């Protein structure tokens, strides 16, 4: 069996579904599938994904049909083929501007295909490798877009993605689009998994519970860890440390960033799941507490009662209201696991307390010198040294003024810095 046969793709110009789709070019191949660019019979550009396990499947040189020559591999191939179809059907049910759209699912050539939205902007991973780390504003905008997709999945569909990473977020028209639902899991209304299939690992983006395969109960915190790790990569250009390293050594800020951004990354990537941010609302509010980054960011949630769909718009301000008391460990209104227990030492002192402490240390020397000169005045007057007493009085007044003006300048600088940091 030649290596050529194992990686053979459909040729350019190949027709699928009686000419409904025409293969334009080969885009890429992974362990379980081949992706092509194609055109529909109406002229639309789409992406077509074909199930093809490169280590087990072959396609004869003179045929488009896929076969599995090894009998010992047939059971595994069939299991993953059914998983491929399940992923396609799941994606077909999702309707969100930041999730890749699937238009069609079908079987042909003794294998399976699904047709999806064609995204031409490359992945976030490609973008960082080509142009270097992103500026903070751009990175946060993309992350918040993906966060809205995850919020929709978690709250409306009870789905966890389990493979959020820069390579699975593509760009199109300035939007970040989440793809690759091969590791995703559905959960029932009681929060229990609907399948026991083991979940794969992406080092640096998977938390400890994913390594331990303790994902039987629904918890958005696992996707939140990966989202924080993705932001870490976008800003630093470096893969985040593996979960075991974060547990043993903690997380070090890789580049300069404003406090809310670093707080969001730290709180998303807490090694212990219950100490992590427990909902996408909590993550967004920590990352962008003022809501000014995306002023039009609104999330629609659907509640179905009978045949009527009631849509409710949740604004950033309302999310902020839900977040009151988060740092005190109060429970959020999103389920039994919504309570957040902050890590030791968090949150930090408020900016006002920090400012007062800085003022004291900056201005104390001026005050001490002023007091020393003032204490000399009465002694010099008593000794009859009037000229020296007058000079000491002027010096005391000068140092006191310096202390006062320094306090005003330092306080003003601190205030501007804290306002710029969004605290």
CSV table of N, CA, C and O in Angstrom, one decimal, residues 95-101 117 175-177:
chain,number,residue,atom,x,y,z
A,95,UNK,N,-26.9,28.0,14.7
A,95,UNK,CA,-27.1,29.2,13.9
A,95,UNK,C,-26.6,30.4,14.7
A,95,UNK,O,-27.3,31.0,15.5
A,96,UNK,N,-25.3,30.7,14.4
A,96,UNK,CA,-24.7,31.9,15.1
A,96,UNK,C,-23.7,32.5,14.2
A,96,UNK,O,-23.0,31.8,13.5
A,97,UNK,N,-23.6,33.8,14.1
A,97,UNK,CA,-22.7,34.5,13.2
A,97,UNK,C,-21.2,34.2,13.4
A,97,UNK,O,-20.4,34.4,12.5
A,98,UNK,N,-20.8,33.7,14.6
A,98,UNK,CA,-19.4,33.3,14.8
A,98,UNK,C,-19.2,31.8,14.9
A,98,UNK,O,-18.2,31.4,15.5
A,99,UNK,N,-20.1,31.1,14.3
A,99,UNK,CA,-19.9,29.6,14.2
A,99,UNK,C,-20.0,29.2,12.8
A,99,UNK,O,-21.0,29.7,12.1
A,100,UNK,N,-19.1,28.4,12.2
A,100,UNK,CA,-19.2,28.0,10.8
A,100,UNK,C,-20.5,27.4,10.5
A,100,UNK,O,-21.0,26.6,11.2
A,101,UNK,N,-21.0,27.8,9.3
A,101,UNK,CA,-22.4,27.3,8.9
A,101,UNK,C,-22.2,26.0,8.0
A,101,UNK,O,-21.4,26.0,7.1
A,117,UNK,N,-19.6,26.8,5.1
A,117,UNK,CA,-19.2,28.1,4.7
A,117,UNK,C,-17.7,28.1,4.4
A,117,UNK,O,-16.9,27.6,5.1
A,175,UNK,N,-14.5,39.0,10.9
A,175,UNK,CA,-15.1,38.3,12.0
A,175,UNK,C,-14.4,37.0,12.4
A,175,UNK,O,-13.8,36.4,11.5
A,176,UNK,N,-14.4,36.6,13.6
A,176,UNK,CA,-13.8,35.4,14.1
A,176,UNK,C,-14.9,34.3,14.0
A,176,UNK,O,-16.0,34.5,14.6
A,177,UNK,N,-14.6,33.2,13.4
A,177,UNK,CA,-15.5,32.1,13.2
A,177,UNK,C,-15.0,30.8,13.9
A,177,UNK,O,-13.9,30.4,13.5
